[in-house]
């Protein structure tokens, strides 16, 4: 029930956001006497920090709405940061409890310092181009690749029967055939299709009429690969060093 409610709220929120965004874009297109697609040509940071603030500046009570808008952006950023950092902190703390048990504060401080130093490049004069590169290569396809690997690991390696028994132990009933087929075949197939198609169909990367050079695209692929390449490497490491045959 919680999963269905969360998914429904997420989709309805996106649906509502679509009305909000396109009413603003339509208003800006009318003000500039251009087409809507020309207003939204530069997506991402430029849409967020240039087009939208320009629209807010033309509203009645613009100062109030500007404060609300950018407070919303700050809280969204903090929320995403807390979630991502907590995932890393918990995983590392669980992996090395003897070493980090009494040093959690120092570990968190070190992690945040590394993240801070890594993000300084986005505050330079060319920071918008760095953000665009991270936006294109550091998130979307990488997240889907991680989820694909998770699905394969759980459904094929851990085994759908074991997973179904775990669900029964937690919820009191065994998942139906529909869910098993989705976990084993449908979800991996769709995820693999999305990942492969997004890699094959890569339009030229541009921002503010600047086309990124080929070497920067290669850097982008390295950034994207760094998000999930440790998973297959660690899998091979565990297979090699764990005692027993490959089947065991």
PDB file of C-alpha atoms in Angstrom:
ATOM      1  CA  UNK A   1       0.000   0.000   0.000  1.00  0.00           C
ATOM      2  CA  UNK A   2       2.782   2.427   0.913  1.00  0.00           C
ATOM      3  CA  UNK A   3       4.579   1.706  -2.373  1.00  0.00           C
ATOM      4  CA  UNK A   4       1.405   2.346  -4.396  1.00  0.00           C
ATOM      5  CA  UNK A   5       0.593   5.560  -2.486  1.00  0.00           C
ATOM      6  CA  UNK A   6       4.161   6.853  -2.861  1.00  0.00           C
ATOM      7  CA  UNK A   7       4.211   6.079  -6.601  1.00  0.00           C
ATOM      8  CA  UNK A   8       0.806   7.704  -7.134  1.00  0.00           C
ATOM      9  CA  UNK A   9       1.779  10.856  -5.215  1.00  0.00           C
ATOM     10  CA  UNK A  10       5.063  11.046  -7.134  1.00  0.00           C
ATOM     11  CA  UNK A  11       3.314  10.814 -10.513  1.00  0.00           C
ATOM     12  CA  UNK A  12       0.594  13.297  -9.565  1.00  0.00           C
ATOM     13  CA  UNK A  13       3.219  15.743  -8.295  1.00  0.00           C
ATOM     14  CA  UNK A  14       5.037  15.522 -11.635  1.00  0.00           C
ATOM     15  CA  UNK A  15       1.710  16.037 -13.419  1.00  0.00           C
ATOM     16  CA  UNK A  16       1.016  19.160 -11.344  1.00  0.00           C
ATOM     17  CA  UNK A  17       4.588  20.401 -11.916  1.00  0.00           C
ATOM     18  CA  UNK A  18       4.006  20.101 -15.660  1.00  0.00           C
ATOM     19  CA  UNK A  19       1.122  22.586 -15.442  1.00  0.00           C
ATOM     20  CA  UNK A  20       3.213  24.969 -13.336  1.00  0.00           C
ATOM     21  CA  UNK A  21       6.244  24.820 -15.660  1.00  0.00           C
ATOM     22  CA  UNK A  22       4.385  25.134 -18.948  1.00  0.00           C
ATOM     23  CA  UNK A  23       2.153  27.978 -17.784  1.00  0.00           C
ATOM     24  CA  UNK A  24       5.313  29.911 -16.901  1.00  0.00           C
ATOM     25  CA  UNK A  25       6.991  28.950 -20.178  1.00  0.00           C
ATOM     26  CA  UNK A  26       3.874  29.927 -22.118  1.00  0.00           C
ATOM     27  CA  UNK A  27       3.784  33.288 -20.356  1.00  0.00           C
ATOM     28  CA  UNK A  28       7.477  33.897 -21.110  1.00  0.00           C
ATOM     29  CA  UNK A  29       6.941  32.903 -24.756  1.00  0.00           C
ATOM     30  CA  UNK A  30       4.101  35.411 -24.998  1.00  0.00           C
ATOM     31  CA  UNK A  31       6.212  38.128 -23.375  1.00  0.00           C
ATOM     32  CA  UNK A  32       9.175  37.497 -25.705  1.00  0.00           C
ATOM     33  CA  UNK A  33       6.990  36.807 -28.785  1.00  0.00           C
ATOM     34  CA  UNK A  34       8.716  33.461 -29.444  1.00  0.00           C
ATOM     35  CA  UNK A  35       7.704  29.807 -29.446  1.00  0.00           C
ATOM     36  CA  UNK A  36       7.594  27.814 -26.190  1.00  0.00           C
ATOM     37  CA  UNK A  37      10.323  25.438 -27.376  1.00  0.00           C
ATOM     38  CA  UNK A  38      12.644  28.428 -27.871  1.00  0.00           C
ATOM     39  CA  UNK A  39      12.101  29.529 -24.267  1.00  0.00           C
ATOM     40  CA  UNK A  40      12.871  26.040 -22.954  1.00  0.00           C
ATOM     41  CA  UNK A  41      15.720  25.365 -25.371  1.00  0.00           C
ATOM     42  CA  UNK A  42      18.373  25.435 -22.655  1.00  0.00           C
ATOM     43  CA  UNK A  43      17.052  23.041 -20.023  1.00  0.00           C
ATOM     44  CA  UNK A  44      18.496  22.416 -16.576  1.00  0.00           C
ATOM     45  CA  UNK A  45      20.375  25.234 -14.829  1.00  0.00           C
ATOM     46  CA  UNK A  46      19.463  27.928 -17.354  1.00  0.00           C
ATOM     47  CA  UNK A  47      15.755  27.111 -17.122  1.00  0.00           C
ATOM     48  CA  UNK A  48      15.970  27.061 -13.333  1.00  0.00           C
ATOM     49  CA  UNK A  49      18.162  30.099 -12.691  1.00  0.00           C
ATOM     50  CA  UNK A  50      17.452  32.331 -15.709  1.00  0.00           C
ATOM     51  CA  UNK A  51      14.048  31.702 -17.298  1.00  0.00           C
ATOM     52  CA  UNK A  52      12.105  30.986 -14.110  1.00  0.00           C
ATOM     53  CA  UNK A  53      13.494  33.936 -12.082  1.00  0.00           C
ATOM     54  CA  UNK A  54      12.724  36.207 -15.039  1.00  0.00           C
ATOM     55  CA  UNK A  55       9.118  35.041 -14.949  1.00  0.00           C
ATOM     56  CA  UNK A  56       8.912  35.482 -11.171  1.00  0.00           C
ATOM     57  CA  UNK A  57      10.303  39.026 -11.494  1.00  0.00           C
ATOM     58  CA  UNK A  58       7.257  39.959 -13.630  1.00  0.00           C
ATOM     59  CA  UNK A  59       4.743  38.678 -11.064  1.00  0.00           C
ATOM     60  CA  UNK A  60       2.860  40.751  -8.509  1.00  0.00           C
ATOM     61  CA  UNK A  61       4.677  40.334  -5.190  1.00  0.00           C
ATOM     62  CA  UNK A  62       7.759  39.099  -7.008  1.00  0.00           C
ATOM     63  CA  UNK A  63      10.026  39.415  -3.948  1.00  0.00           C
ATOM     64  CA  UNK A  64       7.853  37.060  -1.888  1.00  0.00           C
ATOM     65  CA  UNK A  65       7.576  34.473  -4.662  1.00  0.00           C
ATOM     66  CA  UNK A  66      11.329  34.695  -5.368  1.00  0.00           C
ATOM     67  CA  UNK A  67      12.082  33.972  -1.696  1.00  0.00           C
ATOM     68  CA  UNK A  68       9.640  31.043  -1.659  1.00  0.00           C
ATOM     69  CA  UNK A  69      10.987  29.670  -4.948  1.00  0.00           C
ATOM     70  CA  UNK A  70      14.641  29.710  -3.965  1.00  0.00           C
ATOM     71  CA  UNK A  71      13.886  28.414  -0.456  1.00  0.00           C
ATOM     72  CA  UNK A  72      12.178  25.504  -2.186  1.00  0.00           C
ATOM     73  CA  UNK A  73      15.277  24.935  -4.330  1.00  0.00           C
ATOM     74  CA  UNK A  74      17.576  25.019  -1.271  1.00  0.00           C
ATOM     75  CA  UNK A  75      15.424  22.530   0.663  1.00  0.00           C
ATOM     76  CA  UNK A  76      15.224  20.231  -2.365  1.00  0.00           C
ATOM     77  CA  UNK A  77      18.996  20.292  -2.686  1.00  0.00           C
ATOM     78  CA  UNK A  78      19.539  19.676   1.019  1.00  0.00           C
ATOM     79  CA  UNK A  79      17.016  16.848   1.016  1.00  0.00           C
ATOM     80  CA  UNK A  80      18.742  15.091  -1.887  1.00  0.00           C
ATOM     81  CA  UNK A  81      22.149  15.661  -0.286  1.00  0.00           C
ATOM     82  CA  UNK A  82      21.059  14.230   3.083  1.00  0.00           C
ATOM     83  CA  UNK A  83      19.595  11.136   1.420  1.00  0.00           C
ATOM     84  CA  UNK A  84      22.650  10.464  -0.733  1.00  0.00           C
ATOM     85  CA  UNK A  85      25.180  11.103   2.031  1.00  0.00           C
ATOM     86  CA  UNK A  86      23.290   8.966   4.553  1.00  0.00           C
ATOM     87  CA  UNK A  87      23.312   6.047   2.113  1.00  0.00           C
ATOM     88  CA  UNK A  88      27.102   6.297   1.779  1.00  0.00           C
ATOM     89  CA  UNK A  89      27.659   6.833   5.514  1.00  0.00           C
ATOM     90  CA  UNK A  90      25.476   3.875   6.530  1.00  0.00           C
ATOM     91  CA  UNK A  91      27.026   1.537   3.959  1.00  0.00           C
ATOM     92  CA  UNK A  92      30.620   2.340   4.963  1.00  0.00           C
ATOM     93  CA  UNK A  93      29.838   2.274   8.698  1.00  0.00           C
ATOM     94  CA  UNK A  94      28.192  -1.164   8.355  1.00  0.00           C
ATOM     95  CA  UNK A  95      31.134  -2.466   6.302  1.00  0.00           C
ATOM     96  CA  UNK A  96      33.840  -1.329   8.742  1.00  0.00           C
ATOM     97  CA  UNK A  97      32.180  -1.127  12.196  1.00  0.00           C
ATOM     98  CA  UNK A  98      35.356  -1.915  14.147  1.00  0.00           C
ATOM     99  CA  UNK A  99      37.321   0.923  12.544  1.00  0.00           C
ATOM    100  CA  UNK A 100      34.603   3.618  12.411  1.00  0.00           C
ATOM    101  CA  UNK A 101      32.429   2.753  15.432  1.00  0.00           C
ATOM    102  CA  UNK A 102      33.723   5.613  17.590  1.00  0.00           C
ATOM    103  CA  UNK A 103      34.735   7.915  14.742  1.00  0.00           C
ATOM    104  CA  UNK A 104      31.425   8.550  12.961  1.00  0.00           C
ATOM    105  CA  UNK A 105      31.639  12.330  13.349  1.00  0.00           C
ATOM    106  CA  UNK A 106      35.160  12.465  11.892  1.00  0.00           C
ATOM    107  CA  UNK A 107      34.158  10.197   9.005  1.00  0.00           C
ATOM    108  CA  UNK A 108      31.104  12.350   8.192  1.00  0.00           C
ATOM    109  CA  UNK A 109      33.256  15.490   8.382  1.00  0.00           C
ATOM    110  CA  UNK A 110      35.805  13.979   5.993  1.00  0.00           C
ATOM    111  CA  UNK A 111      33.107  12.860   3.549  1.00  0.00           C
ATOM    112  CA  UNK A 112      31.412  16.261   3.534  1.00  0.00           C
ATOM    113  CA  UNK A 113      34.787  17.977   3.048  1.00  0.00           C
ATOM    114  CA  UNK A 114      35.531  15.807   0.009  1.00  0.00           C
ATOM    115  CA  UNK A 115      32.079  16.572  -1.440  1.00  0.00           C
ATOM    116  CA  UNK A 116      32.554  20.282  -0.783  1.00  0.00           C
ATOM    117  CA  UNK A 117      35.942  20.393  -2.497  1.00  0.00           C
ATOM    118  CA  UNK A 118      34.588  18.389  -5.423  1.00  0.00           C
ATOM    119  CA  UNK A 119      31.682  20.799  -5.901  1.00  0.00           C
ATOM    120  CA  UNK A 120      33.807  23.954  -5.939  1.00  0.00           C
ATOM    121  CA  UNK A 121      34.276  23.580  -9.701  1.00  0.00           C
ATOM    122  CA  UNK A 122      30.560  24.289 -10.186  1.00  0.00           C
ATOM    123  CA  UNK A 123      31.006  27.779  -8.672  1.00  0.00           C
ATOM    124  CA  UNK A 124      33.575  28.980 -11.228  1.00  0.00           C
ATOM    125  CA  UNK A 125      32.771  31.002 -14.343  1.00  0.00           C
ATOM    126  CA  UNK A 126      32.477  27.732 -16.236  1.00  0.00           C
ATOM    127  CA  UNK A 127      30.472  26.120 -13.451  1.00  0.00           C
ATOM    128  CA  UNK A 128      27.250  25.974 -15.491  1.00  0.00           C
ATOM    129  CA  UNK A 129      28.999  23.771 -18.044  1.00  0.00           C
ATOM    130  CA  UNK A 130      30.268  21.441 -15.304  1.00  0.00           C
ATOM    131  CA  UNK A 131      26.733  21.176 -13.886  1.00  0.00           C
ATOM    132  CA  UNK A 132      25.383  20.387 -17.356  1.00  0.00           C
ATOM    133  CA  UNK A 133      28.000  17.655 -17.816  1.00  0.00           C
ATOM    134  CA  UNK A 134      27.157  16.119 -14.426  1.00  0.00           C
ATOM    135  CA  UNK A 135      23.452  16.412 -15.146  1.00  0.00           C
ATOM    136  CA  UNK A 136      23.744  14.566 -18.455  1.00  0.00           C
ATOM    137  CA  UNK A 137      26.180  11.816 -17.473  1.00  0.00           C
ATOM    138  CA  UNK A 138      26.312  11.613 -13.689  1.00  0.00           C
ATOM    139  CA  UNK A 139      22.716  10.788 -12.853  1.00  0.00           C
ATOM    140  CA  UNK A 140      20.081   9.374 -15.211  1.00  0.00           C
ATOM    141  CA  UNK A 141      21.727   6.506 -17.074  1.00  0.00           C
ATOM    142  CA  UNK A 142      23.987   5.643 -14.135  1.00  0.00           C
ATOM    143  CA  UNK A 143      21.054   5.265 -11.739  1.00  0.00           C
ATOM    144  CA  UNK A 144      19.249   3.013 -14.224  1.00  0.00           C
ATOM    145  CA  UNK A 145      22.402   0.912 -14.626  1.00  0.00           C
ATOM    146  CA  UNK A 146      22.668   0.483 -10.834  1.00  0.00           C
ATOM    147  CA  UNK A 147      19.005  -0.526 -10.612  1.00  0.00           C
ATOM    148  CA  UNK A 148      19.485  -2.988 -13.496  1.00  0.00           C
ATOM    149  CA  UNK A 149      22.419  -4.609 -11.690  1.00  0.00           C
ATOM    150  CA  UNK A 150      20.390  -4.768  -8.460  1.00  0.00           C
ATOM    151  CA  UNK A 151      17.482  -6.424 -10.273  1.00  0.00           C
ATOM    152  CA  UNK A 152      19.755  -9.006 -11.874  1.00  0.00           C
ATOM    153  CA  UNK A 153      21.544  -9.675  -8.579  1.00  0.00           C
ATOM    154  CA  UNK A 154      18.323 -10.246  -6.630  1.00  0.00           C
ATOM    155  CA  UNK A 155      16.246 -12.039  -9.278  1.00  0.00           C
ATOM    156  CA  UNK A 156      18.882 -14.175 -11.001  1.00  0.00           C
ATOM    157  CA  UNK A 157      21.760 -14.668  -8.550  1.00  0.00           C
ATOM    158  CA  UNK A 158      20.053 -14.575  -5.166  1.00  0.00           C
ATOM    159  CA  UNK A 159      17.082 -16.330  -6.753  1.00  0.00           C
ATOM    160  CA  UNK A 160      13.438 -15.400  -7.135  1.00  0.00           C
ATOM    161  CA  UNK A 161      12.332 -18.304  -4.910  1.00  0.00           C
ATOM    162  CA  UNK A 162      14.569 -17.196  -2.033  1.00  0.00           C
ATOM    163  CA  UNK A 163      13.367 -13.623  -2.463  1.00  0.00           C
ATOM    164  CA  UNK A 164       9.718 -14.777  -2.482  1.00  0.00           C
ATOM    165  CA  UNK A 165      10.308 -16.727   0.736  1.00  0.00           C
ATOM    166  CA  UNK A 166      11.802 -13.585   2.309  1.00  0.00           C
ATOM    167  CA  UNK A 167       8.740 -11.565   1.289  1.00  0.00           C
ATOM    168  CA  UNK A 168       6.472 -14.236   2.778  1.00  0.00           C
ATOM    169  CA  UNK A 169       8.439 -14.161   6.041  1.00  0.00           C
ATOM    170  CA  UNK A 170       8.004 -10.375   6.230  1.00  0.00           C
ATOM    171  CA  UNK A 171       4.461  -9.919   4.904  1.00  0.00           C
ATOM    172  CA  UNK A 172       2.831 -13.317   5.498  1.00  0.00           C
ATOM    173  CA  UNK A 173       2.074 -14.174   1.859  1.00  0.00           C
ATOM    174  CA  UNK A 174       4.003 -15.204  -1.238  1.00  0.00           C
ATOM    175  CA  UNK A 175       4.116 -12.778  -4.211  1.00  0.00           C
ATOM    176  CA  UNK A 176       2.004 -13.813  -7.177  1.00  0.00           C
ATOM    177  CA  UNK A 177       3.186 -14.944 -10.597  1.00  0.00           C
ATOM    178  CA  UNK A 178       2.781 -11.427 -12.030  1.00  0.00           C
ATOM    179  CA  UNK A 179       5.355  -9.962  -9.635  1.00  0.00           C
ATOM    180  CA  UNK A 180       7.803 -12.810 -10.208  1.00  0.00           C
ATOM    181  CA  UNK A 181       7.628 -12.375 -13.990  1.00  0.00           C
ATOM    182  CA  UNK A 182       8.132  -8.605 -13.595  1.00  0.00           C
ATOM    183  CA  UNK A 183      11.156  -9.069 -11.331  1.00  0.00           C
ATOM    184  CA  UNK A 184      12.800 -11.785 -13.434  1.00  0.00           C
ATOM    185  CA  UNK A 185      12.069 -10.638 -16.994  1.00  0.00           C
ATOM    186  CA  UNK A 186      10.040  -7.471 -17.527  1.00  0.00           C
ATOM    187  CA  UNK A 187      11.964  -5.048 -15.292  1.00  0.00           C
ATOM    188  CA  UNK A 188      15.482  -6.129 -16.397  1.00  0.00           C
ATOM    189  CA  UNK A 189      14.428  -6.084 -20.067  1.00  0.00           C
ATOM    190  CA  UNK A 190      12.913  -2.586 -19.875  1.00  0.00           C
ATOM    191  CA  UNK A 191      15.834  -1.199 -17.877  1.00  0.00           C
ATOM    192  CA  UNK A 192      18.374  -2.705 -20.279  1.00  0.00           C
ATOM    193  CA  UNK A 193      16.454  -1.275 -23.248  1.00  0.00           C
ATOM    194  CA  UNK A 194      16.401   2.228 -21.717  1.00  0.00           C
ATOM    195  CA  UNK A 195      20.108   2.142 -20.812  1.00  0.00           C
ATOM    196  CA  UNK A 196      21.232   0.837 -24.217  1.00  0.00           C
ATOM    197  CA  UNK A 197      18.970   3.161 -26.219  1.00  0.00           C
ATOM    198  CA  UNK A 198      20.119   6.208 -24.221  1.00  0.00           C
ATOM    199  CA  UNK A 199      23.759   5.292 -24.891  1.00  0.00           C
ATOM    200  CA  UNK A 200      23.211   4.697 -28.615  1.00  0.00           C
ATOM    201  CA  UNK A 201      21.190   7.860 -29.242  1.00  0.00           C
ATOM    202  CA  UNK A 202      23.325  10.661 -27.804  1.00  0.00           C
ATOM    203  CA  UNK A 203      22.589  14.083 -29.343  1.00  0.00           C
ATOM    204  CA  UNK A 204      25.371  16.686 -29.337  1.00  0.00           C
ATOM    205  CA  UNK A 205      25.782  18.208 -25.875  1.00  0.00           C
ATOM    206  CA  UNK A 206      25.288  21.983 -25.988  1.00  0.00           C
ATOM    207  CA  UNK A 207      24.677  24.801 -23.512  1.00  0.00           C
ATOM    208  CA  UNK A 208      24.264  28.525 -24.285  1.00  0.00           C
ATOM    209  CA  UNK A 209      25.103  27.836 -27.970  1.00  0.00           C
ATOM    210  CA  UNK A 210      28.383  26.197 -26.882  1.00  0.00           C
ATOM    211  CA  UNK A 211      28.976  22.669 -28.151  1.00  0.00           C
ATOM    212  CA  UNK A 212      31.005  20.458 -25.845  1.00  0.00           C
ATOM    213  CA  UNK A 213      34.244  19.039 -27.355  1.00  0.00           C
ATOM    214  CA  UNK A 214      34.737  15.302 -27.755  1.00  0.00           C
ATOM    215  CA  UNK A 215      37.171  14.999 -24.854  1.00  0.00           C
ATOM    216  CA  UNK A 216      34.578  16.423 -22.442  1.00  0.00           C
ATOM    217  CA  UNK A 217      32.055  13.806 -23.626  1.00  0.00           C
ATOM    218  CA  UNK A 218      34.626  11.128 -22.786  1.00  0.00           C
ATOM    219  CA  UNK A 219      35.026  12.678 -19.332  1.00  0.00           C
ATOM    220  CA  UNK A 220      31.245  12.551 -18.976  1.00  0.00           C
ATOM    221  CA  UNK A 221      31.189   8.829 -19.767  1.00  0.00           C
ATOM    222  CA  UNK A 222      33.898   8.262 -17.148  1.00  0.00           C
ATOM    223  CA  UNK A 223      31.838  10.190 -14.593  1.00  0.00           C
ATOM    224  CA  UNK A 224      28.790   8.085 -15.389  1.00  0.00           C
ATOM    225  CA  UNK A 225      30.723   4.804 -15.274  1.00  0.00           C
ATOM    226  CA  UNK A 226      32.258   5.692 -11.907  1.00  0.00           C
ATOM    227  CA  UNK A 227      28.802   5.524 -10.327  1.00  0.00           C
ATOM    228  CA  UNK A 228      28.274   1.826 -10.934  1.00  0.00           C
ATOM    229  CA  UNK A 229      31.508   0.219 -12.173  1.00  0.00           C
ATOM    230  CA  UNK A 230      32.446  -0.780  -8.610  1.00  0.00           C
ATOM    231  CA  UNK A 231      29.463  -3.164  -8.487  1.00  0.00           C
ATOM    232  CA  UNK A 232      30.650  -5.664 -11.154  1.00  0.00           C
ATOM    233  CA  UNK A 233      34.260  -5.287  -9.945  1.00  0.00           C
ATOM    234  CA  UNK A 234      33.249  -6.153  -6.384  1.00  0.00           C
ATOM    235  CA  UNK A 235      31.142  -9.053  -7.661  1.00  0.00           C
ATOM    236  CA  UNK A 236      34.146 -10.544  -9.470  1.00  0.00           C
ATOM    237  CA  UNK A 237      36.333  -9.955  -6.395  1.00  0.00           C
ATOM    238  CA  UNK A 238      33.901 -11.810  -4.142  1.00  0.00           C
ATOM    239  CA  UNK A 239      33.556 -14.680  -6.619  1.00  0.00           C
ATOM    240  CA  UNK A 240      37.325 -15.084  -6.864  1.00  0.00           C
ATOM    241  CA  UNK A 241      38.171 -14.838  -3.154  1.00  0.00           C
ATOM    242  CA  UNK A 242      35.181 -16.628  -1.585  1.00  0.00           C
ATOM    243  CA  UNK A 243      36.019 -20.312  -0.887  1.00  0.00           C
ATOM    244  CA  UNK A 244      34.107 -22.968  -2.862  1.00  0.00           C
ATOM    245  CA  UNK A 245      33.238 -23.677  -6.474  1.00  0.00           C
ATOM    246  CA  UNK A 246      31.590 -21.176  -8.798  1.00  0.00           C
ATOM    247  CA  UNK A 247      28.172 -22.845  -8.372  1.00  0.00           C
ATOM    248  CA  UNK A 248      28.500 -22.812  -4.580  1.00  0.00           C
TER     249      UNK A 248
END
